[in-house]
Amino acid sequence: MNSPDELASTLRGWRERLVPGRAGLPVHGPRRARGLRREELAVLAGLSVDHVVRLEQGRAPAPGVQVCVALARALHLSDAEQERLFRLAGHELGGGRVGRLVPESTRRLLERLDDHPIAVHDAMWTLIAWNRPWVALLGEPAARDEERNAVWRHFTGCSTRTVLTAAEREDYESALVADLRLAQSRYPRDPDLPALVGRVGSVSEGFRSRWDAPGVDDLARQPTCLTVVHPDVGRLDLDRDVLASRHGDLRIVVCTARPGTESAARLALLGALEFESMAPPG
């Protein structure tokens, strides 16, 4: 059995075993389909139905990292199953490569703390998973992995809703470079790291100057505050905590508002607006 066929049959098997109730879908009467329908999986994973069909028929190109993460979340895969999915899709695991698997426990964190914006990044600060409040607060993440990298986005001036003071910008840039340098020392065989350094350095003199001064940023710490100017609810001043996961060297960013503040009220309003936008028309 070749890899596309094995991936296709494995995805079908995972879809057919998952009952709608466990996936959070309502069940109205008897169903002919065993497990989830392809249309339901597509909605849960944020993919087109055609993409799911082609994957299950072995006709689609190997899914990228973000598609694998989305499928693992939608199919409720265990850590071992997620690892199998990544391998079938041709993504190298271990061997000095940056980990991009999102453990089952971390996925539960994203799902259950659904009143706080939370996102998961890999060791080189590429966004690989997020919840709905994160999207409501900061906007829909870019489609391509390269454009979801925080180092690339910051040093190349991508548009953002966040506002930094001069001191916060200094701390943030120092911390990003320090983390990237640490990742390179931990994963010397990952080709994506030097490629990222070269790509950002080719367009950002500020990054080049920091990167060429090794050791200066080693004690840098990520900023603990996040200011967001949202087009619908205005300014939010939030606490920003970066949690380190023991699984895969991940960075989990959690945003919260202090109780009783205007920012807390605006964050709650943002959640309500996001919920209304998801509701079916009456």
XYZ file of C-alpha atoms in Angstrom:
282
model
C 0.000 0.000 0.000
C 1.478 3.365 -0.987
C 1.457 6.412 1.260
C -1.488 8.266 -0.369
C -3.644 5.132 -0.180
C -2.647 4.438 3.417
C -3.316 8.034 4.411
C -6.683 7.924 2.623
C -7.854 4.700 4.267
C -6.616 5.829 7.687
C -8.503 9.117 7.464
C -11.663 7.297 6.408
C -11.334 4.905 9.326
C -10.875 7.723 11.829
C -13.858 9.626 10.412
C -16.152 6.595 10.443
C -15.406 5.700 14.055
C -16.155 9.203 15.425
C -19.770 9.533 16.493
C -21.339 12.975 16.010
C -22.082 13.431 19.703
C -18.412 13.119 20.645
C -17.534 15.617 17.929
C -19.972 18.116 19.442
C -22.566 17.786 16.673
C -26.315 17.372 17.279
C -27.928 14.068 16.321
C -31.479 14.135 14.938
C -32.860 10.651 14.377
C -31.149 7.651 12.747
C -28.219 8.149 10.381
C -27.123 6.084 7.419
C -23.527 7.246 7.594
C -21.217 5.455 9.976
C -19.499 8.060 12.118
C -19.134 11.572 10.711
C -20.138 12.578 7.228
C -17.439 14.098 5.048
C -19.325 17.374 5.068
C -19.289 17.387 8.875
C -15.572 16.665 9.042
C -14.935 19.474 6.562
C -16.808 21.967 8.772
C -15.083 20.825 11.959
C -11.620 20.990 10.364
C -12.212 24.232 8.462
C -11.586 22.555 5.097
C -13.579 22.339 1.903
C -15.649 19.213 1.337
C -13.791 18.675 -1.938
C -10.460 18.692 -0.084
C -11.695 16.063 2.370
C -13.038 13.920 -0.486
C -9.751 14.087 -2.392
C -7.746 13.249 0.748
C -9.919 10.206 1.417
C -9.590 9.101 -2.191
C -5.811 9.509 -2.265
C -6.014 12.186 -4.961
C -4.887 15.232 -2.969
C -1.318 16.355 -2.332
C 0.039 15.453 1.095
C -1.607 17.746 3.661
C 0.536 20.471 5.211
C 1.248 20.855 8.896
C -1.727 23.135 9.573
C -4.157 20.806 7.786
C -2.807 17.879 9.830
C -3.318 19.846 13.043
C -6.876 20.746 11.974
C -7.702 17.128 11.088
C -6.245 15.856 14.366
C -8.422 18.309 16.290
C -11.581 17.534 14.335
C -11.078 13.748 14.519
C -10.122 13.782 18.227
C -6.903 11.892 17.538
C -4.697 10.669 20.364
C -1.053 11.737 20.473
C 0.046 8.444 18.880
C -2.570 8.784 16.134
C -1.566 12.365 15.456
C 2.038 11.245 15.114
C 0.935 8.610 12.609
C -0.990 11.229 10.632
C 2.079 13.468 10.426
C 4.267 10.582 9.272
C 1.763 9.473 6.629
C 1.639 13.075 5.379
C 5.435 13.044 5.003
C 6.340 15.362 7.877
C 9.527 14.366 9.669
C 9.282 13.960 13.424
C 12.189 14.030 15.830
C 15.713 13.781 14.463
C 16.537 17.361 15.357
C 13.390 18.857 13.806
C 11.137 21.431 15.481
C 8.047 19.672 16.843
C 4.696 20.710 15.401
C 2.395 18.155 16.972
C -0.255 19.642 19.260
C -0.828 17.155 22.102
C -4.346 16.012 22.901
C -4.119 17.683 26.315
C -3.243 21.019 24.706
C -6.142 20.715 22.275
C -8.461 20.201 25.245
C -7.056 23.388 26.760
C -7.968 25.320 23.610
C -11.476 23.868 23.538
C -12.418 24.162 27.204
C -10.999 27.605 27.972
C -13.109 29.034 25.193
C -13.704 32.362 26.923
C -10.029 33.344 26.689
C -7.925 33.898 23.540
C -5.325 31.112 23.395
C -2.851 30.165 20.695
C -0.108 27.565 20.328
C 3.219 28.236 18.603
C 6.100 25.927 17.829
C 9.678 26.558 19.006
C 10.353 28.965 16.133
C 7.156 30.940 16.880
C 5.016 29.682 14.016
C 1.344 29.710 14.950
C 0.007 26.150 14.672
C -3.244 26.104 16.683
C -5.709 28.621 18.144
C -9.246 28.912 19.469
C -12.190 31.061 18.350
C -11.604 33.882 20.879
C -8.065 34.274 19.506
C -9.471 34.798 16.015
C -12.123 37.192 17.326
C -9.441 39.247 19.098
C -6.624 39.285 16.544
C -8.245 38.277 13.254
C -8.082 35.195 11.067
C -4.529 33.783 10.847
C -2.782 33.763 7.494
C -3.292 30.713 5.291
C 0.385 29.886 4.786
C 2.694 28.605 7.535
C 5.398 31.129 6.579
C 3.022 34.053 7.076
C 1.920 32.809 10.504
C 5.403 33.058 11.971
C 5.629 35.772 14.643
C 9.270 36.595 13.831
C 8.464 37.120 10.162
C 5.289 39.076 10.845
C 6.870 41.439 13.357
C 10.153 42.242 11.648
C 8.593 42.612 8.187
C 5.848 44.963 9.424
C 2.761 42.842 8.722
C -0.496 44.514 9.695
C -1.644 43.785 13.218
C -4.168 44.937 15.798
C -1.576 45.012 18.577
C 0.062 48.227 19.785
C 3.545 48.293 21.362
C 5.289 51.048 23.267
C 8.969 51.610 22.490
C 9.972 49.637 25.596
C 7.564 46.792 24.793
C 8.848 46.640 21.222
C 12.423 46.379 22.481
C 11.496 43.556 24.865
C 9.442 41.721 22.262
C 12.123 41.844 19.577
C 14.810 40.774 22.029
C 12.687 37.860 23.215
C 11.853 36.692 19.680
C 15.491 36.680 18.621
C 16.584 34.964 21.837
C 13.947 32.247 21.394
C 14.885 31.731 17.752
C 18.555 31.465 18.678
C 17.699 28.921 21.379
C 15.617 26.918 18.920
C 18.515 26.813 16.470
C 20.799 25.407 19.160
C 18.214 22.755 20.103
C 17.302 21.792 16.549
C 20.487 22.166 14.489
C 19.255 19.797 11.782
C 15.978 21.557 11.048
C 16.342 23.304 7.662
C 13.346 25.560 8.324
C 15.235 27.494 11.019
C 18.139 28.809 8.918
C 15.672 29.387 6.083
C 13.568 31.592 8.362
C 16.623 33.478 9.630
C 17.769 34.094 6.069
C 14.336 35.128 4.859
C 13.721 37.624 7.677
C 17.294 38.907 7.581
C 17.024 39.611 3.861
C 14.273 42.180 4.430
C 14.833 43.477 7.970
C 17.955 45.346 9.009
C 16.654 45.443 12.584
C 16.526 41.657 12.712
C 19.970 41.308 11.129
C 21.567 43.609 13.669
C 20.050 41.672 16.568
C 20.871 38.291 15.093
C 24.491 39.269 14.396
C 25.023 40.233 18.051
C 24.869 36.760 19.691
C 24.345 36.563 23.416
C 22.881 40.037 23.825
C 19.275 38.808 24.007
C 19.833 35.557 25.887
C 18.144 36.798 29.083
C 15.237 38.483 27.306
C 11.688 37.740 28.435
C 8.434 37.922 26.520
C 6.298 40.997 27.367
C 3.556 40.258 29.892
C 1.068 42.830 28.557
C -0.798 42.974 25.274
C -2.626 46.026 23.952
C -5.071 45.405 21.123
C -7.065 48.007 19.201
C -10.064 46.103 17.872
C -12.200 47.549 15.056
C -15.476 46.621 16.818
C -14.894 46.973 20.562
C -11.966 49.391 20.809
C -8.873 49.142 22.994
C -8.190 46.121 25.207
C -5.333 46.033 27.734
C -4.695 42.363 28.469
C -2.318 40.201 30.447
C -0.283 37.955 28.161
C 1.153 34.761 29.631
C 3.452 32.466 27.647
C 3.346 28.896 28.941
C 5.979 26.369 27.905
C 4.756 22.873 27.102
C 6.908 19.863 27.872
C 5.460 18.209 24.775
C 7.286 19.351 21.679
C 8.767 22.572 23.077
C 5.578 24.510 22.344
C 4.723 28.061 23.416
C 1.119 28.524 24.589
C -0.001 32.163 24.687
C -2.980 32.920 26.952
C -4.632 36.361 27.043
C -6.782 37.425 29.993
C -8.302 40.660 31.265
C -8.295 41.847 34.854
C -11.760 41.439 36.404
C -13.857 44.579 36.667
C -11.949 46.527 34.027
C -13.217 48.012 30.768
C -10.999 45.554 28.947
C -12.755 42.645 30.665
C -16.135 44.016 29.578
C -14.880 44.518 26.021
C -13.414 41.018 25.885
C -16.765 39.614 27.014
C -18.531 41.742 24.397
C -16.153 40.454 21.753
C -17.041 36.904 22.753
C -20.749 37.698 22.489
C -20.309 39.271 19.048
C -18.330 36.252 17.895
C -21.061 33.913 19.181
C -23.757 35.900 17.370
C -21.794 35.733 14.111
C -21.760 31.933 14.364
C -25.488 31.592 15.021
C -27.629 30.428 12.068
C -29.996 33.024 10.609
C -33.483 33.026 12.109
